[in-house]
mmCIF file of C-alpha atoms in Angstrom:
data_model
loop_
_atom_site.group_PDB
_atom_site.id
_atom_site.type_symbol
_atom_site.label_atom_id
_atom_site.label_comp_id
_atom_site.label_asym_id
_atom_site.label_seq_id
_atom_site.Cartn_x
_atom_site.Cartn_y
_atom_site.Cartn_z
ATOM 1 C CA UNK A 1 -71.001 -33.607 24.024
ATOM 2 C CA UNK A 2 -71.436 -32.357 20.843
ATOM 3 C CA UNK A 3 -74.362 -33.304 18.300
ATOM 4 C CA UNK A 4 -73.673 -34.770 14.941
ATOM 5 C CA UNK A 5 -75.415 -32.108 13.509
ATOM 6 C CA UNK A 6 -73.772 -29.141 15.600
ATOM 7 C CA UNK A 7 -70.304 -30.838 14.435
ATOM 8 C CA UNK A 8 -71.117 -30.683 10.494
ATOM 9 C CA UNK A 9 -72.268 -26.994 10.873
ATOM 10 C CA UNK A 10 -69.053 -26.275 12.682
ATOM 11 C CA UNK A 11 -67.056 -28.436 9.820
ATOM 12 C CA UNK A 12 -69.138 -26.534 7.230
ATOM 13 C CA UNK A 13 -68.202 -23.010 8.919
ATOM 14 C CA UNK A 14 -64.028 -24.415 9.314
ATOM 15 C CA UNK A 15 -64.554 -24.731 5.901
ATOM 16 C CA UNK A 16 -66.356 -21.546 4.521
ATOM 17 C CA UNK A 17 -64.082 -19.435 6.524
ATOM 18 C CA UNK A 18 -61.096 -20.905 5.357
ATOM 19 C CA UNK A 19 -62.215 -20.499 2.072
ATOM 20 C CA UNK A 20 -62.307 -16.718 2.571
ATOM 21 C CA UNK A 21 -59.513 -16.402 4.047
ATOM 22 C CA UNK A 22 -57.437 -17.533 1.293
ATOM 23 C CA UNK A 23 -59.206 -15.563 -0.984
ATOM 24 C CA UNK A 24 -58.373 -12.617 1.039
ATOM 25 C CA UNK A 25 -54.861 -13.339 1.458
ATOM 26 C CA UNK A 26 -54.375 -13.798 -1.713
ATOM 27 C CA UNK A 27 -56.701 -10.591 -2.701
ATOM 28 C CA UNK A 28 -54.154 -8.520 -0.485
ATOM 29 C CA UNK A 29 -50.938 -9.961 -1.552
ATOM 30 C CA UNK A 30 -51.208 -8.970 -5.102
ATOM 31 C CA UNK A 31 -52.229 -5.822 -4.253
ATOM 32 C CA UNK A 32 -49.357 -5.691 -1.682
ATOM 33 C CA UNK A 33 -51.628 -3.924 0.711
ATOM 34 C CA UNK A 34 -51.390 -4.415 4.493
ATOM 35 C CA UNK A 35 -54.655 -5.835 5.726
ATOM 36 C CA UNK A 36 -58.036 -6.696 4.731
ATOM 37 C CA UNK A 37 -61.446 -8.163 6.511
ATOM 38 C CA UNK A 38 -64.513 -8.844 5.697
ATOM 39 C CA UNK A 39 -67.113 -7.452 8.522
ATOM 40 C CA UNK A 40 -70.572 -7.401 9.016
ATOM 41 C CA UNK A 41 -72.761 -4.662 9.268
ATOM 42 C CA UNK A 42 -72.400 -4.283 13.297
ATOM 43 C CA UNK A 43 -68.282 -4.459 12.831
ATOM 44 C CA UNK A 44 -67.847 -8.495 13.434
ATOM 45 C CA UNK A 45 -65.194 -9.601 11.585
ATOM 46 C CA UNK A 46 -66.011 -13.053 9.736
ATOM 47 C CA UNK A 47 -62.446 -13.541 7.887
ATOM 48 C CA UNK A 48 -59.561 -11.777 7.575
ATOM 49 C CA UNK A 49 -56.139 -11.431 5.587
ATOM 50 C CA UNK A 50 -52.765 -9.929 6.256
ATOM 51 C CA UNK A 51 -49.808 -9.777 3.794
ATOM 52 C CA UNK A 52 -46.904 -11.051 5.806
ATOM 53 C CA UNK A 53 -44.595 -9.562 3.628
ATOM 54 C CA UNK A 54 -45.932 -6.425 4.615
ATOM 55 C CA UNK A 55 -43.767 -4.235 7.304
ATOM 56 C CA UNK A 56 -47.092 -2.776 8.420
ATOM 57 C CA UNK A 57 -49.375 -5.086 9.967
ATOM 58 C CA UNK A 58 -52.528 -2.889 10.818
ATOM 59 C CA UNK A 59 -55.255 -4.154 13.143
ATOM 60 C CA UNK A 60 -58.150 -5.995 11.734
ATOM 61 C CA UNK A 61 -60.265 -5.248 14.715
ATOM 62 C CA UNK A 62 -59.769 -1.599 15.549
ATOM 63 C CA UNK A 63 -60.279 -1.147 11.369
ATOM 64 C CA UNK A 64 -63.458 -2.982 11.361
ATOM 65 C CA UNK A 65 -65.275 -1.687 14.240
ATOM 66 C CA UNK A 66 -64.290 2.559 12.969
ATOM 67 C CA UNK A 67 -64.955 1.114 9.331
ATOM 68 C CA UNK A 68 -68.138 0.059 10.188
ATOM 69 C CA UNK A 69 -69.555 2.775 12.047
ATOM 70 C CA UNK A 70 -68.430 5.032 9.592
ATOM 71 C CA UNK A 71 -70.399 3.324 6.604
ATOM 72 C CA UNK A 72 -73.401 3.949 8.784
ATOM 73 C CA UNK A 73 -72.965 7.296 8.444
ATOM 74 C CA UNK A 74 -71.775 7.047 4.972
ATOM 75 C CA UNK A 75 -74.901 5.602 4.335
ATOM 76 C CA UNK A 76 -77.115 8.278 5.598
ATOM 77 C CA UNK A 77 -75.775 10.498 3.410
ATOM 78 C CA UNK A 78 -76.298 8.488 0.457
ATOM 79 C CA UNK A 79 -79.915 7.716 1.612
ATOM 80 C CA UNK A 80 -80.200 11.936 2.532
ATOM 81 C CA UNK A 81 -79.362 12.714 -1.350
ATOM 82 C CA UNK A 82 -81.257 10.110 -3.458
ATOM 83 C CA UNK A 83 -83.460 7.528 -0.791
ATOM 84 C CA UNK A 84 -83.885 4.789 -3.573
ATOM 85 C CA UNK A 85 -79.671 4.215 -3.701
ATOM 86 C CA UNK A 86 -77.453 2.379 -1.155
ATOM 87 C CA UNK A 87 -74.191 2.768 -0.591
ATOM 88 C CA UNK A 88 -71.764 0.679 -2.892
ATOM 89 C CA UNK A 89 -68.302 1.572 -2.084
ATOM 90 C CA UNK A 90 -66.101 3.770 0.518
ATOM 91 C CA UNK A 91 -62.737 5.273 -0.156
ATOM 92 C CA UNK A 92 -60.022 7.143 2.029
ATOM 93 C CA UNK A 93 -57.268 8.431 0.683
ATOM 94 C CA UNK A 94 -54.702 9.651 2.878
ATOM 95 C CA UNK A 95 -51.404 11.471 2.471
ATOM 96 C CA UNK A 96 -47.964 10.891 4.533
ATOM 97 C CA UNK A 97 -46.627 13.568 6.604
ATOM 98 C CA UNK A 98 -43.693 12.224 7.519
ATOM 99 C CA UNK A 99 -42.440 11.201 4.430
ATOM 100 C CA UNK A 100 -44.692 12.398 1.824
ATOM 101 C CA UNK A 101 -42.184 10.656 -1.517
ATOM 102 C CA UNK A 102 -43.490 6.990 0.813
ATOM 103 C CA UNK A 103 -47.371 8.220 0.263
ATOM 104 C CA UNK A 104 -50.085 7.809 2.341
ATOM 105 C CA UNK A 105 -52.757 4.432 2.399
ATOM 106 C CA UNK A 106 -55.809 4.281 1.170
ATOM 107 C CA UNK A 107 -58.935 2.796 3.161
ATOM 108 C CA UNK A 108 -61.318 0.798 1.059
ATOM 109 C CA UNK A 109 -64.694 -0.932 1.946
ATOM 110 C CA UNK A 110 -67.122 -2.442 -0.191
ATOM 111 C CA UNK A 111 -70.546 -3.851 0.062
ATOM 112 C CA UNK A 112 -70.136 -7.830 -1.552
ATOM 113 C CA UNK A 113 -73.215 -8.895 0.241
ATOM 114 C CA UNK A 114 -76.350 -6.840 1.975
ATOM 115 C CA UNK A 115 -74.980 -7.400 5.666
ATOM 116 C CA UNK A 116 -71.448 -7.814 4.925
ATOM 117 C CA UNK A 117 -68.695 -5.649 3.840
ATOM 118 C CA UNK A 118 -64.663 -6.306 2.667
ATOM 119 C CA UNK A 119 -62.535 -3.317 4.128
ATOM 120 C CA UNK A 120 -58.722 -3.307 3.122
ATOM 121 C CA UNK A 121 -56.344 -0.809 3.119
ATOM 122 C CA UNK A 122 -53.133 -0.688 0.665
ATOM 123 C CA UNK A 123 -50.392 2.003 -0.042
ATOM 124 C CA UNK A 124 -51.273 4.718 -2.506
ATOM 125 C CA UNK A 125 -48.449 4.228 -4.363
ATOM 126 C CA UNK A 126 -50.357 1.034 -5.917
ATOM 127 C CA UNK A 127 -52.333 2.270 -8.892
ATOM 128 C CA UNK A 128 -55.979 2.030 -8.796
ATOM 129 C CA UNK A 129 -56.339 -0.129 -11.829
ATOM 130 C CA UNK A 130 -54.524 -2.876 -10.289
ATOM 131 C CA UNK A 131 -56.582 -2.818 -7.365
ATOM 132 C CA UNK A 132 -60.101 -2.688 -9.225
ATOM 133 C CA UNK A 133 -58.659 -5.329 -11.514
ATOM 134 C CA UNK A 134 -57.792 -7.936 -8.429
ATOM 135 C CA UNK A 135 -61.039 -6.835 -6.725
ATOM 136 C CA UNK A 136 -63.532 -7.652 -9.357
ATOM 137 C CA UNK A 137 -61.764 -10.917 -9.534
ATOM 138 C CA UNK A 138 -61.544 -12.096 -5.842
ATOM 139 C CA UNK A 139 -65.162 -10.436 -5.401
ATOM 140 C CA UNK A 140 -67.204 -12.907 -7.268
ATOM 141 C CA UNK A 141 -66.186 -15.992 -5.992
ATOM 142 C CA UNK A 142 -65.940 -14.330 -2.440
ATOM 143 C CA UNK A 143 -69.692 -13.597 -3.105
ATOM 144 C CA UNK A 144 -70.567 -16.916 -4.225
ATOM 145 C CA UNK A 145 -69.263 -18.525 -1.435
ATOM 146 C CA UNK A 146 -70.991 -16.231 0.601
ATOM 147 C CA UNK A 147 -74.154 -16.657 -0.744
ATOM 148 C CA UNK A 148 -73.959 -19.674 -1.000
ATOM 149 C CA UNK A 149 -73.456 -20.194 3.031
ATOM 150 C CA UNK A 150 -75.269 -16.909 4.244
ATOM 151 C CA UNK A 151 -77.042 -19.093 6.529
ATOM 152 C CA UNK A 152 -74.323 -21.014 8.216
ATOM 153 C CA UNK A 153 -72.209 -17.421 8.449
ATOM 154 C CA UNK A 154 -75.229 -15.073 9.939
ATOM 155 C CA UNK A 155 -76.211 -17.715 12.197
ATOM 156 C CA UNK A 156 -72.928 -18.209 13.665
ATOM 157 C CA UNK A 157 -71.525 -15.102 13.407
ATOM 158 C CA UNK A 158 -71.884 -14.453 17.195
ATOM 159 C CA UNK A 159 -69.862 -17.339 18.417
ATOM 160 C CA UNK A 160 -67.076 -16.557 16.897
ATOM 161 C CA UNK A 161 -66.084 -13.117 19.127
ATOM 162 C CA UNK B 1 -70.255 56.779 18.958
ATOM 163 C CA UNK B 2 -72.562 54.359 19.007
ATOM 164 C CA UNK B 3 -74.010 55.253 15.705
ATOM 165 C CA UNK B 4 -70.498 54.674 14.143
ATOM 166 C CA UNK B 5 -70.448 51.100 16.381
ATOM 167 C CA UNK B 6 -73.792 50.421 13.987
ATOM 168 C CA UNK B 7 -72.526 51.749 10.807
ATOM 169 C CA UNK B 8 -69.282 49.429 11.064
ATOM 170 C CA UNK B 9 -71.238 46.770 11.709
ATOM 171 C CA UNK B 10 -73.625 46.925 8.774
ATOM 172 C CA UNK B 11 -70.143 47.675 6.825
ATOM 173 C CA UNK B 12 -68.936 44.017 8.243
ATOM 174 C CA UNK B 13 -72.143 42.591 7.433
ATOM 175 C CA UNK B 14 -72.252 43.764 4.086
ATOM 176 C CA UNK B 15 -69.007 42.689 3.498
ATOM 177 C CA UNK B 16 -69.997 39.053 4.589
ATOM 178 C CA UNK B 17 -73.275 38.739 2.023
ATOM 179 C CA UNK B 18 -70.859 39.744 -0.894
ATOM 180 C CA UNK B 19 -68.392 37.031 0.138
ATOM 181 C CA UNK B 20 -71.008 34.711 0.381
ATOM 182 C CA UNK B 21 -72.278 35.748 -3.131
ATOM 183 C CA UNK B 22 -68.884 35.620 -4.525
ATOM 184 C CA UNK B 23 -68.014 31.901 -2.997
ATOM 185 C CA UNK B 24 -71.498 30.779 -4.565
ATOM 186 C CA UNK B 25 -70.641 32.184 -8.034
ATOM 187 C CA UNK B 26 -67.342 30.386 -8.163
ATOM 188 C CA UNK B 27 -68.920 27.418 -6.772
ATOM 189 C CA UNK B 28 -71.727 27.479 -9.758
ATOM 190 C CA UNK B 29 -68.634 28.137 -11.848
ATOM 191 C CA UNK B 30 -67.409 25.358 -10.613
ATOM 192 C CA UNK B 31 -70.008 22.977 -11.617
ATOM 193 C CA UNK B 32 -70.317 24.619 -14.955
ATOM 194 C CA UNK B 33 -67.255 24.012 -15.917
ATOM 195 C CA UNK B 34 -67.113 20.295 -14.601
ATOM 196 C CA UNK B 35 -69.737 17.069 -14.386
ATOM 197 C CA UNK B 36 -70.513 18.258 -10.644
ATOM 198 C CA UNK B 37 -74.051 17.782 -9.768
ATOM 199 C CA UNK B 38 -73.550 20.054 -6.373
ATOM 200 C CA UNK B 39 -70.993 21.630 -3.885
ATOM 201 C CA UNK B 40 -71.248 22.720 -0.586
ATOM 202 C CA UNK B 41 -69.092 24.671 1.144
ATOM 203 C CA UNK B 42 -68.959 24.035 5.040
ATOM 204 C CA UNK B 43 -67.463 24.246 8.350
ATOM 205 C CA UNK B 44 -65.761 22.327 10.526
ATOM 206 C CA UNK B 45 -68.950 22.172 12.722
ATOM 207 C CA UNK B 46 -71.650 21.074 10.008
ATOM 208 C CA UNK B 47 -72.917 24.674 8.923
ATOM 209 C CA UNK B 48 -73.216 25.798 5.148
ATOM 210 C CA UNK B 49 -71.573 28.394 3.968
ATOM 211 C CA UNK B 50 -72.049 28.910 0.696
ATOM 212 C CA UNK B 51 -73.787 26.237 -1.629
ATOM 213 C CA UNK B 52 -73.578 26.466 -5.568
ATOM 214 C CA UNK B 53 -77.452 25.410 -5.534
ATOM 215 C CA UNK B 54 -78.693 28.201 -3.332
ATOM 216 C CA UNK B 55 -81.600 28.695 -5.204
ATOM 217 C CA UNK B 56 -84.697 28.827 -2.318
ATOM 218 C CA UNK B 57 -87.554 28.194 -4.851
ATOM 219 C CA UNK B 58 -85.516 25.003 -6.108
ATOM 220 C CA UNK B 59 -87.166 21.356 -4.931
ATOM 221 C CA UNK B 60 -83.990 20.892 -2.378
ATOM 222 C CA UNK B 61 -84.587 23.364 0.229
ATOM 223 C CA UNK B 62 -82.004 24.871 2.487
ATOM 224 C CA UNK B 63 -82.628 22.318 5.234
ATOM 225 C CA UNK B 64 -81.355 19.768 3.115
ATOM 226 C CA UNK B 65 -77.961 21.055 1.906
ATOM 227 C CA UNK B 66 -77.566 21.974 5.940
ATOM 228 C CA UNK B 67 -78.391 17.935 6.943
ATOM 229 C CA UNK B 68 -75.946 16.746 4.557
ATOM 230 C CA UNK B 69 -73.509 19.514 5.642
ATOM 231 C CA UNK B 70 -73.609 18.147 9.057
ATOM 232 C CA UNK B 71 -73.944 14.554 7.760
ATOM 233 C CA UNK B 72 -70.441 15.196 5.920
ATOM 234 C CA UNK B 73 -68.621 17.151 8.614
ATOM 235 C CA UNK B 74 -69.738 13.763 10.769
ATOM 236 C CA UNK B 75 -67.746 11.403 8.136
ATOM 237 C CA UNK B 76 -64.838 14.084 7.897
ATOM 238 C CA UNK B 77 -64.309 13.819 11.462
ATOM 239 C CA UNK B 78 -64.496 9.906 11.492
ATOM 240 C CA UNK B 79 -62.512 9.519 8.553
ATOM 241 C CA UNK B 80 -59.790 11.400 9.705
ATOM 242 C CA UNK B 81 -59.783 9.409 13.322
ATOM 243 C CA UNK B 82 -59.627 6.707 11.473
ATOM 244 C CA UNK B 83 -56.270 7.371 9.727
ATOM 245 C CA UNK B 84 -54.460 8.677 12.720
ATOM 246 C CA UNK B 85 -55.256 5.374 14.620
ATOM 247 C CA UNK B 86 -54.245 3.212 11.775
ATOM 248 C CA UNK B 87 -51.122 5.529 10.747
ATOM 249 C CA UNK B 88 -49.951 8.545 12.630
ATOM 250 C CA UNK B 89 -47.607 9.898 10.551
ATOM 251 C CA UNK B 90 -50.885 10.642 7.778
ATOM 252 C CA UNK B 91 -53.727 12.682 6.947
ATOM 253 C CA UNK B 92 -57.288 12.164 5.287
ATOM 254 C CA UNK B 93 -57.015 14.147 2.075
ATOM 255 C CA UNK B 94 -59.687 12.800 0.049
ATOM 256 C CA UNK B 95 -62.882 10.609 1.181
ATOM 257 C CA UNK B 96 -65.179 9.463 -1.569
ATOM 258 C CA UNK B 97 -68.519 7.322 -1.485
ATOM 259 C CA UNK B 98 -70.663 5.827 -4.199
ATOM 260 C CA UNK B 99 -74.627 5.745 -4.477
ATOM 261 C CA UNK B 100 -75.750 2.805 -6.565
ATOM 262 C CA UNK B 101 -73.780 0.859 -9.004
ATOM 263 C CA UNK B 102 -72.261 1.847 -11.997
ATOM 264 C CA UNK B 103 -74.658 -0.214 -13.799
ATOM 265 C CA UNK B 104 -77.914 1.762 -12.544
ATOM 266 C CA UNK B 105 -78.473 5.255 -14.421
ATOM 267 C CA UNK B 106 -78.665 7.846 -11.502
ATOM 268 C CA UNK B 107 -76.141 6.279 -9.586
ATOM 269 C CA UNK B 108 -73.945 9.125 -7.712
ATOM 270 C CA UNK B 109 -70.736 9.580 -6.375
ATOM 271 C CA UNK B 110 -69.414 11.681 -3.160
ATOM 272 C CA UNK B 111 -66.813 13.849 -2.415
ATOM 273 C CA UNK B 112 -65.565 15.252 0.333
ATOM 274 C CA UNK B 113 -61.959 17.488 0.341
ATOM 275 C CA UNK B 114 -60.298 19.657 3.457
ATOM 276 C CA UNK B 115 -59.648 23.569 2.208
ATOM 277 C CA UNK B 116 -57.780 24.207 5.372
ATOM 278 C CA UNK B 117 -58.095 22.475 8.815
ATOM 279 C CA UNK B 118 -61.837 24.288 9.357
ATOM 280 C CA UNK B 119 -63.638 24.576 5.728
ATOM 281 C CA UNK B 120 -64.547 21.283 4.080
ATOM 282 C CA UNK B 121 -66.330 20.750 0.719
ATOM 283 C CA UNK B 122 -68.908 17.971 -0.368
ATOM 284 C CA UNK B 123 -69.336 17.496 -4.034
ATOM 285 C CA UNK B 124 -72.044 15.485 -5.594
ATOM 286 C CA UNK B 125 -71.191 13.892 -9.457
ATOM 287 C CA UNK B 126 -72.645 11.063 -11.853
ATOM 288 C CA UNK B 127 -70.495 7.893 -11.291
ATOM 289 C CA UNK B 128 -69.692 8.312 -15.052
ATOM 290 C CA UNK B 129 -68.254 12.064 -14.760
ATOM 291 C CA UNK B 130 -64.821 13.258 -15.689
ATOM 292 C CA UNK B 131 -62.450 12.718 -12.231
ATOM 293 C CA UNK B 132 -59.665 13.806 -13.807
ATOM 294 C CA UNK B 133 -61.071 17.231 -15.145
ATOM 295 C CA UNK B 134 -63.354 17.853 -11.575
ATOM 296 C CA UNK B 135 -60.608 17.465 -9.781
ATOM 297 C CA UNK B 136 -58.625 19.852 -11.484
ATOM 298 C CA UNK B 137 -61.637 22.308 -11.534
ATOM 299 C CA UNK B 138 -61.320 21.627 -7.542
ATOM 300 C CA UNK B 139 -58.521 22.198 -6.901
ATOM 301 C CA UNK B 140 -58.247 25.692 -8.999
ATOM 302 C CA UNK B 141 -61.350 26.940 -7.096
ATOM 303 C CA UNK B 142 -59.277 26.102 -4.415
ATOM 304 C CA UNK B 143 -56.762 28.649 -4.901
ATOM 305 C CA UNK B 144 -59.465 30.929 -5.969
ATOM 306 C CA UNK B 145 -62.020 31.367 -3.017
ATOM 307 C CA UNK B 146 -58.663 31.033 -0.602
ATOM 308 C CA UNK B 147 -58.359 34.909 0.439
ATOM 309 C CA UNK B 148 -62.207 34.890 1.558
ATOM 310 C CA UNK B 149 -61.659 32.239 3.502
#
C-alpha cells in the first residue's frame, strides 16, 4: 500500500512532468523541429516532446544517451582551454546527402540547470533567430519549474526508467 | 645507392617542414584577418599538424594544443555517429560549443569543421566575434591550404 506521503510526491512529480512536457511540445512545434528532451547529466530522460506533425519522429532515447556522452566530452574540452568556464551550449549542424535543396538537421543541447540538459533537433531550413527567440522564451519558465522541484525530479529520477 | 636513398629522404623531409611552415602562416593569416583566438589543424586520429599558435616559448605549450587535438577528433567522431543514427541520408558539417555565457567577459566559443574525410580543424573565438566574416575567412583558407593537403 502506498503512503500518503509517497502518493503526494508521486502527484507532485505527475504534475511537474506534465508541466514540462507541454512546454516542450509546444517549444518544438513552433520551431517545427522533430524531437526534443530534457536529460540529465548520465542520459535519463525526465520529459520529452515530439511534434506530431512532424514526418520524422526521431528517438528520444537513442538521442539522449549519444547527446549526453558527447557533452562529457564537450565539456573537457571547454574545461582543457579555460578551467574556470563550463559548457553552455552544443550545436550540430548537419547537411543532407540525399537531397541537399531538403537540408540537413541541426542537433542542439543546452545546459537550463547544473545536472540537466534540453537536447532538440530541428531542420536547418528553420532560421536560427526563430529558434533562439522560442528558446529564451520556453527556457525560463522550464527553469523555474525546475528549480523550483529539483528535489522531487533528482530524487526520483531513477524510478522512472 | 644508398646515399641517394638518404638524400631523397632528407629532400621529402624538407619538403614536409616547409608545408608545415606554410599551413601555419596561413593559419596565423587566418586569425589575423578574423576574431579567431586559435586554429588547429589535425588528423583524423587526434595529432596536430600545424597550429597557428606554434610559438614553443608561449604559456600554452605543445602538449596542450595536442590534448585538445585529440579531445576534438573524440567529439568529431561522436558527432558524426550521432547524425548517421538519427538520419542516414546526412553528414556533420559543422559542430560548435560555447564556454561560459554571453554575459561573462572571456566567455569562448568552439569550432570544429571537416577539410576532407581525414583533416579536421578546431577554432577557438570570443562569443562576441564576427561569424559571418570567420567563416568566410574559413572557408577561403580552405581552398587555400587544399593542394598541401
Amino acid at each position: 500500500m502506498i503512503n500518503p506521503k509517497e502518493q503526494y510526491v508521486n502527484k507532485t512529480l505527475d504534475l511537474v512532468l506534465m508541466k514540462l512536457t507541454r512546454f516542450m511540445n509546444k517549444f518544438i512545434s513552433n520551431i517545427h523541429g522533430f524531437s526534443a528532451c530534457l536529460l540529465t547529466e548520465d542520459g535519463l530522460i525526465i520529459a520529452e516532446g515530439i511534434n506530431s506533425g512532424s514526418k520524422k519522429n526521431l528517438s528520444s532515447e537513442e538521442l539522449a544517451a549519444i547527446t549526453a556522452s558527447m557533452i562529457s566530452i564537450a565539456e573537457q574540452a571547454v574545461l582543457h582551454y579555460k578551467s574556470s568556464k563550463t559548457l553552455s551550449q552544443f550545436t550540430i549542424e548537419t547537411s543532407n546527402l540525399e537531397n541537399p535543396k531538403e537540408g540537413g538537421l541541426n542537433i542542439f543541447a543546452f545546459q537550463i540547470h547544473p545536472n540537466v540538459l534540453l537536447a532538440y533537433n530541428y531542420p536547418s531550413s528553420i532560421p536560427k533567430g526563430l529558434v533562439s527567440f522560442e528558446l529564451s522564451t520556453v527556457i525560463k519558465n522550464m527553469q523555474e519549474i525546475i528549480f523550483e522541484n529539483e528535489s522531487t525530479i533528482m530524487r526520483n529520477i531513477g524510478s522512472m526508467i | 645507392m644508398f646515399g641517394q636513398e638518404i638524400a631523397d629522404e632528407n629532400t621529402e623531409l624538407n619538403n614536409n617542414m616547409i608545408n608545415e611552415k606554410e599551413l601555419e602562416d596561413n593559419l596565423t593569416k587566418l586569425i589575423d584577418r578574423s576574431d579567431i583566438i586559435n586554429a588547429t589543424l589535425f588528423n583524423e586520429d587526434g595529432f596536430v599538424i600545424a597550429n597557428s599558435d606554434s610559438n614553443p616559448n608561449d604559456d600554452l605549450g605543445c602538449d596542450f594544443f595536442q590534448d585538445l587535438a585529440a579531445i576534438s577528433s573524440g567529439i568529431i567522431s561522436m558527432a558524426s555517429s550521432l547524425v548517421t543514427m538519427t538520419d542516414p541520408s546526412s553528414i556533420a558539417i559543422k559542430v560548435n560549443l560555447q564556454g561560459g555565457n554571453e554575459v561573462e567577459q572571456d566567455s569562448f566559443a568552439m569550432m570544429f569543421t571537416s577539410f576532407s574525410d581525414e583533416i579536421h580543424m578546431v577554432v577557438v573565438y570570443p562569443t562576441n566575434a564576427n561569424v559571418g566574416l570567420m567563416n568566410f575567412e574559413i572557408n577561403q583558407i580552405k581552398s587555400e591550404i587544399k593542394h598541401y593537403l
